[in-house]
Amino acid sequence: MEDTTWVQKFEALTHILTNPTRNPSLHSQFFISTQIPCYLNWDYPPLLCPKYQHPSFHLRWIFSLFLKRVSIFGTPTTSWRSKCPYIQPPPLILAKGVKEAKWDDEGKRQYMRERVSRKRIQSDVNPLIPVLVPNLFLLSFLLWNPFPEYDS
């Protein structure tokens, strides 16, 4: 990114935001590869990158893409947009456990009732435990010396 101008960055970002897709067309991939440099961790293939034409780079990219897909067991990756069914435009892939948006009035009411009735995010740990455990640990150092060779 160091060797690109702000105009190139702006054009690439505008293109990505106006054409959100999980499978970009060849034209889109070529445009992005000419605007900004390619990296190993991108989903865009380095075949179109003028900077990386060495075959070993292509093999490393294929291997890294394979490892990335194996690590998530082939399921598509989701982002914060995938967890919000009521945004416009709707997400391409809904996250697991998220229901599709119902735009009628009753569907919106039901969604809000579910959101309001959810359990609060809090831990189920007794509040005495975070206080007692460190204090008992420090008290044990008063009663027991773990380093007797350093006694003065």
PDB file of C-alpha atoms in Angstrom:
ATOM      1  CA  MET A   1       0.000   0.000   0.000  1.00  0.00           C
ATOM      2  CA  GLU A   2       3.019   2.246   0.320  1.00  0.00           C
ATOM      3  CA  ASP A   3       3.473   2.608  -3.442  1.00  0.00           C
ATOM      4  CA  THR A   4      -0.151   3.548  -4.228  1.00  0.00           C
ATOM      5  CA  THR A   5      -1.637   7.014  -4.408  1.00  0.00           C
ATOM      6  CA  TRP A   6      -4.681   8.176  -2.488  1.00  0.00           C
ATOM      7  CA  VAL A   7      -6.668   8.370  -5.729  1.00  0.00           C
ATOM      8  CA  GLN A   8      -5.980   4.685  -6.448  1.00  0.00           C
ATOM      9  CA  LYS A   9      -6.925   3.728  -2.885  1.00  0.00           C
ATOM     10  CA  PHE A  10     -10.125   5.772  -3.109  1.00  0.00           C
ATOM     11  CA  GLU A  11     -11.124   4.242  -6.467  1.00  0.00           C
ATOM     12  CA  ALA A  12     -10.458   0.706  -5.218  1.00  0.00           C
ATOM     13  CA  LEU A  13     -12.408   1.282  -2.012  1.00  0.00           C
ATOM     14  CA  THR A  14     -15.319   2.811  -3.936  1.00  0.00           C
ATOM     15  CA  HIS A  15     -15.355  -0.189  -6.273  1.00  0.00           C
ATOM     16  CA  ILE A  16     -15.343  -2.685  -3.386  1.00  0.00           C
ATOM     17  CA  LEU A  17     -18.115  -0.854  -1.511  1.00  0.00           C
ATOM     18  CA  THR A  18     -20.363  -0.434  -4.554  1.00  0.00           C
ATOM     19  CA  ASN A  19     -19.903  -4.045  -5.734  1.00  0.00           C
ATOM     20  CA  PRO A  20     -20.076  -6.258  -2.626  1.00  0.00           C
ATOM     21  CA  THR A  21     -19.753  -9.884  -3.654  1.00  0.00           C
ATOM     22  CA  ARG A  22     -18.155 -13.106  -2.463  1.00  0.00           C
ATOM     23  CA  ASN A  23     -17.237 -14.117  -6.044  1.00  0.00           C
ATOM     24  CA  PRO A  24     -15.829 -11.066  -7.848  1.00  0.00           C
ATOM     25  CA  SER A  25     -15.837 -11.043 -11.626  1.00  0.00           C
ATOM     26  CA  LEU A  26     -12.598 -11.194 -13.601  1.00  0.00           C
ATOM     27  CA  HIS A  27     -13.014  -7.525 -14.523  1.00  0.00           C
ATOM     28  CA  SER A  28     -13.340  -6.616 -10.842  1.00  0.00           C
ATOM     29  CA  GLN A  29     -10.295  -8.677  -9.883  1.00  0.00           C
ATOM     30  CA  PHE A  30      -8.197  -7.087 -12.632  1.00  0.00           C
ATOM     31  CA  PHE A  31      -9.285  -3.583 -11.628  1.00  0.00           C
ATOM     32  CA  ILE A  32      -8.384  -4.171  -7.972  1.00  0.00           C
ATOM     33  CA  SER A  33      -5.034  -5.740  -8.902  1.00  0.00           C
ATOM     34  CA  THR A  34      -4.084  -2.686 -10.967  1.00  0.00           C
ATOM     35  CA  GLN A  35      -5.105  -0.231  -8.258  1.00  0.00           C
ATOM     36  CA  ILE A  36      -3.470  -1.689  -5.155  1.00  0.00           C
ATOM     37  CA  PRO A  37      -0.781  -4.322  -4.547  1.00  0.00           C
ATOM     38  CA  CYS A  38      -1.633  -7.960  -3.870  1.00  0.00           C
ATOM     39  CA  TYR A  39      -0.918  -9.826  -0.668  1.00  0.00           C
ATOM     40  CA  LEU A  40      -0.882 -13.494   0.255  1.00  0.00           C
ATOM     41  CA  ASN A  41      -3.860 -13.287   2.587  1.00  0.00           C
ATOM     42  CA  TRP A  42      -6.266 -11.867  -0.021  1.00  0.00           C
ATOM     43  CA  ASP A  43      -9.022 -13.835  -1.744  1.00  0.00           C
ATOM     44  CA  TYR A  44      -8.104 -12.205  -5.055  1.00  0.00           C
ATOM     45  CA  PRO A  45      -5.791 -14.473  -7.067  1.00  0.00           C
ATOM     46  CA  PRO A  46      -2.282 -13.124  -7.638  1.00  0.00           C
ATOM     47  CA  LEU A  47      -2.407 -14.174 -11.303  1.00  0.00           C
ATOM     48  CA  LEU A  48      -3.297 -10.628 -12.288  1.00  0.00           C
ATOM     49  CA  CYS A  49      -0.774  -8.897 -10.056  1.00  0.00           C
ATOM     50  CA  PRO A  50       2.050  -7.419 -12.097  1.00  0.00           C
ATOM     51  CA  LYS A  51       4.389  -7.383  -9.110  1.00  0.00           C
ATOM     52  CA  TYR A  52       4.158 -11.118  -8.304  1.00  0.00           C
ATOM     53  CA  GLN A  53       4.662 -13.169 -11.453  1.00  0.00           C
ATOM     54  CA  HIS A  54       6.945 -15.803  -9.912  1.00  0.00           C
ATOM     55  CA  PRO A  55       5.381 -19.329  -9.796  1.00  0.00           C
ATOM     56  CA  SER A  56       6.395 -19.888  -6.171  1.00  0.00           C
ATOM     57  CA  PHE A  57       4.197 -16.970  -5.117  1.00  0.00           C
ATOM     58  CA  HIS A  58       1.200 -18.594  -6.808  1.00  0.00           C
ATOM     59  CA  LEU A  59       1.856 -21.877  -5.015  1.00  0.00           C
ATOM     60  CA  ARG A  60       2.142 -20.113  -1.655  1.00  0.00           C
ATOM     61  CA  TRP A  61      -1.120 -18.259  -2.343  1.00  0.00           C
ATOM     62  CA  ILE A  62      -2.911 -21.509  -3.252  1.00  0.00           C
ATOM     63  CA  PHE A  63      -1.580 -23.221  -0.131  1.00  0.00           C
ATOM     64  CA  SER A  64      -2.564 -20.309   2.142  1.00  0.00           C
ATOM     65  CA  LEU A  65      -6.067 -20.210   0.611  1.00  0.00           C
ATOM     66  CA  PHE A  66      -6.368 -23.980   1.129  1.00  0.00           C
ATOM     67  CA  LEU A  67      -5.321 -23.687   4.786  1.00  0.00           C
ATOM     68  CA  LYS A  68      -7.753 -20.801   5.312  1.00  0.00           C
ATOM     69  CA  ARG A  69     -10.683 -22.831   3.946  1.00  0.00           C
ATOM     70  CA  VAL A  70      -9.709 -26.012   5.783  1.00  0.00           C
ATOM     71  CA  SER A  71      -9.485 -24.143   9.082  1.00  0.00           C
ATOM     72  CA  ILE A  72     -13.142 -23.039   8.825  1.00  0.00           C
ATOM     73  CA  PHE A  73     -14.294 -26.410   7.390  1.00  0.00           C
ATOM     74  CA  GLY A  74     -15.407 -24.843   4.095  1.00  0.00           C
ATOM     75  CA  THR A  75     -18.153 -22.703   5.656  1.00  0.00           C
ATOM     76  CA  PRO A  76     -18.326 -19.118   4.378  1.00  0.00           C
ATOM     77  CA  THR A  77     -16.864 -16.456   6.615  1.00  0.00           C
ATOM     78  CA  THR A  78     -19.302 -14.022   8.169  1.00  0.00           C
ATOM     79  CA  SER A  79     -18.768 -10.460   9.313  1.00  0.00           C
ATOM     80  CA  TRP A  80     -20.652  -8.020  11.515  1.00  0.00           C
ATOM     81  CA  ARG A  81     -22.946  -7.267   8.548  1.00  0.00           C
ATOM     82  CA  SER A  82     -24.008 -10.916   8.472  1.00  0.00           C
ATOM     83  CA  LYS A  83     -25.419 -10.608  11.987  1.00  0.00           C
ATOM     84  CA  CYS A  84     -27.661  -7.638  11.114  1.00  0.00           C
ATOM     85  CA  PRO A  85     -30.624  -8.828   9.009  1.00  0.00           C
ATOM     86  CA  TYR A  86     -32.378  -5.419   8.875  1.00  0.00           C
ATOM     87  CA  ILE A  87     -29.621  -3.356   7.219  1.00  0.00           C
ATOM     88  CA  GLN A  88     -29.865  -2.085   3.656  1.00  0.00           C
ATOM     89  CA  PRO A  89     -28.691  -3.641   1.402  1.00  0.00           C
ATOM     90  CA  PRO A  90     -29.220  -6.980   3.163  1.00  0.00           C
ATOM     91  CA  PRO A  91     -26.112  -9.077   3.866  1.00  0.00           C
ATOM     92  CA  LEU A  92     -25.044 -11.580   1.214  1.00  0.00           C
ATOM     93  CA  ILE A  93     -24.686 -14.384   3.768  1.00  0.00           C
ATOM     94  CA  LEU A  94     -26.572 -14.464   7.053  1.00  0.00           C
ATOM     95  CA  ALA A  95     -24.625 -15.610  10.094  1.00  0.00           C
ATOM     96  CA  LYS A  96     -25.510 -18.918  11.680  1.00  0.00           C
ATOM     97  CA  GLY A  97     -28.513 -18.568  13.990  1.00  0.00           C
ATOM     98  CA  VAL A  98     -29.744 -15.277  12.481  1.00  0.00           C
ATOM     99  CA  LYS A  99     -33.207 -15.352  10.959  1.00  0.00           C
ATOM    100  CA  GLU A 100     -34.029 -13.605   7.705  1.00  0.00           C
ATOM    101  CA  ALA A 101     -35.560 -10.141   8.096  1.00  0.00           C
ATOM    102  CA  LYS A 102     -39.347  -9.836   8.019  1.00  0.00           C
ATOM    103  CA  TRP A 103     -40.208  -6.348   6.821  1.00  0.00           C
ATOM    104  CA  ASP A 104     -43.911  -6.348   7.691  1.00  0.00           C
ATOM    105  CA  ASP A 105     -44.984  -4.544  10.878  1.00  0.00           C
ATOM    106  CA  GLU A 106     -45.698  -7.727  12.833  1.00  0.00           C
ATOM    107  CA  GLY A 107     -42.287  -9.161  11.934  1.00  0.00           C
ATOM    108  CA  LYS A 108     -40.510  -6.015  13.162  1.00  0.00           C
ATOM    109  CA  ARG A 109     -42.527  -6.059  16.418  1.00  0.00           C
ATOM    110  CA  GLN A 110     -41.655  -9.713  17.007  1.00  0.00           C
ATOM    111  CA  TYR A 111     -37.961  -9.010  16.334  1.00  0.00           C
ATOM    112  CA  MET A 112     -37.948  -6.144  18.855  1.00  0.00           C
ATOM    113  CA  ARG A 113     -39.719  -8.288  21.471  1.00  0.00           C
ATOM    114  CA  GLU A 114     -37.022 -10.954  21.065  1.00  0.00           C
ATOM    115  CA  ARG A 115     -34.255  -8.346  21.338  1.00  0.00           C
ATOM    116  CA  VAL A 116     -35.717  -6.779  24.488  1.00  0.00           C
ATOM    117  CA  SER A 117     -36.429 -10.106  26.193  1.00  0.00           C
ATOM    118  CA  ARG A 118     -32.880 -11.434  25.737  1.00  0.00           C
ATOM    119  CA  LYS A 119     -30.836 -12.207  28.817  1.00  0.00           C
ATOM    120  CA  ARG A 120     -28.331  -9.513  29.779  1.00  0.00           C
ATOM    121  CA  ILE A 121     -24.687 -10.166  28.983  1.00  0.00           C
ATOM    122  CA  GLN A 122     -23.110 -10.899  32.339  1.00  0.00           C
ATOM    123  CA  SER A 123     -21.085 -13.619  33.936  1.00  0.00           C
ATOM    124  CA  ASP A 124     -22.672 -16.249  36.162  1.00  0.00           C
ATOM    125  CA  VAL A 125     -19.732 -16.243  38.568  1.00  0.00           C
ATOM    126  CA  ASN A 126     -20.387 -15.539  42.204  1.00  0.00           C
ATOM    127  CA  PRO A 127     -19.134 -11.977  42.894  1.00  0.00           C
ATOM    128  CA  LEU A 128     -17.185 -13.149  45.933  1.00  0.00           C
ATOM    129  CA  ILE A 129     -14.885 -15.398  43.911  1.00  0.00           C
ATOM    130  CA  PRO A 130     -12.935 -12.650  42.089  1.00  0.00           C
ATOM    131  CA  VAL A 131     -12.369 -10.964  45.451  1.00  0.00           C
ATOM    132  CA  LEU A 132     -11.609 -14.002  47.602  1.00  0.00           C
ATOM    133  CA  VAL A 133      -9.258 -15.946  45.307  1.00  0.00           C
ATOM    134  CA  PRO A 134      -6.564 -13.239  44.937  1.00  0.00           C
ATOM    135  CA  ASN A 135      -6.788 -12.368  48.611  1.00  0.00           C
ATOM    136  CA  LEU A 136      -6.395 -16.012  49.680  1.00  0.00           C
ATOM    137  CA  PHE A 137      -3.451 -16.317  47.306  1.00  0.00           C
ATOM    138  CA  LEU A 138      -1.726 -13.326  48.906  1.00  0.00           C
ATOM    139  CA  LEU A 139      -2.555 -14.596  52.392  1.00  0.00           C
ATOM    140  CA  SER A 140      -0.878 -17.895  51.558  1.00  0.00           C
ATOM    141  CA  PHE A 141       2.369 -15.991  50.900  1.00  0.00           C
ATOM    142  CA  LEU A 142       2.181 -14.550  54.399  1.00  0.00           C
ATOM    143  CA  LEU A 143       1.902 -18.019  55.921  1.00  0.00           C
ATOM    144  CA  TRP A 144       4.171 -19.948  53.553  1.00  0.00           C
ATOM    145  CA  ASN A 145       7.500 -18.750  52.150  1.00  0.00           C
ATOM    146  CA  PRO A 146       8.046 -20.225  48.658  1.00  0.00           C
ATOM    147  CA  PHE A 147      11.678 -19.036  48.532  1.00  0.00           C
ATOM    148  CA  PRO A 148      13.324 -20.059  51.838  1.00  0.00           C
ATOM    149  CA  GLU A 149      16.853 -19.591  50.417  1.00  0.00           C
ATOM    150  CA  TYR A 150      16.253 -15.845  50.157  1.00  0.00           C
ATOM    151  CA  ASP A 151      15.397 -15.419  53.859  1.00  0.00           C
ATOM    152  CA  SER A 152      17.304 -12.594  55.458  1.00  0.00           C
TER     153      SER A 152
END
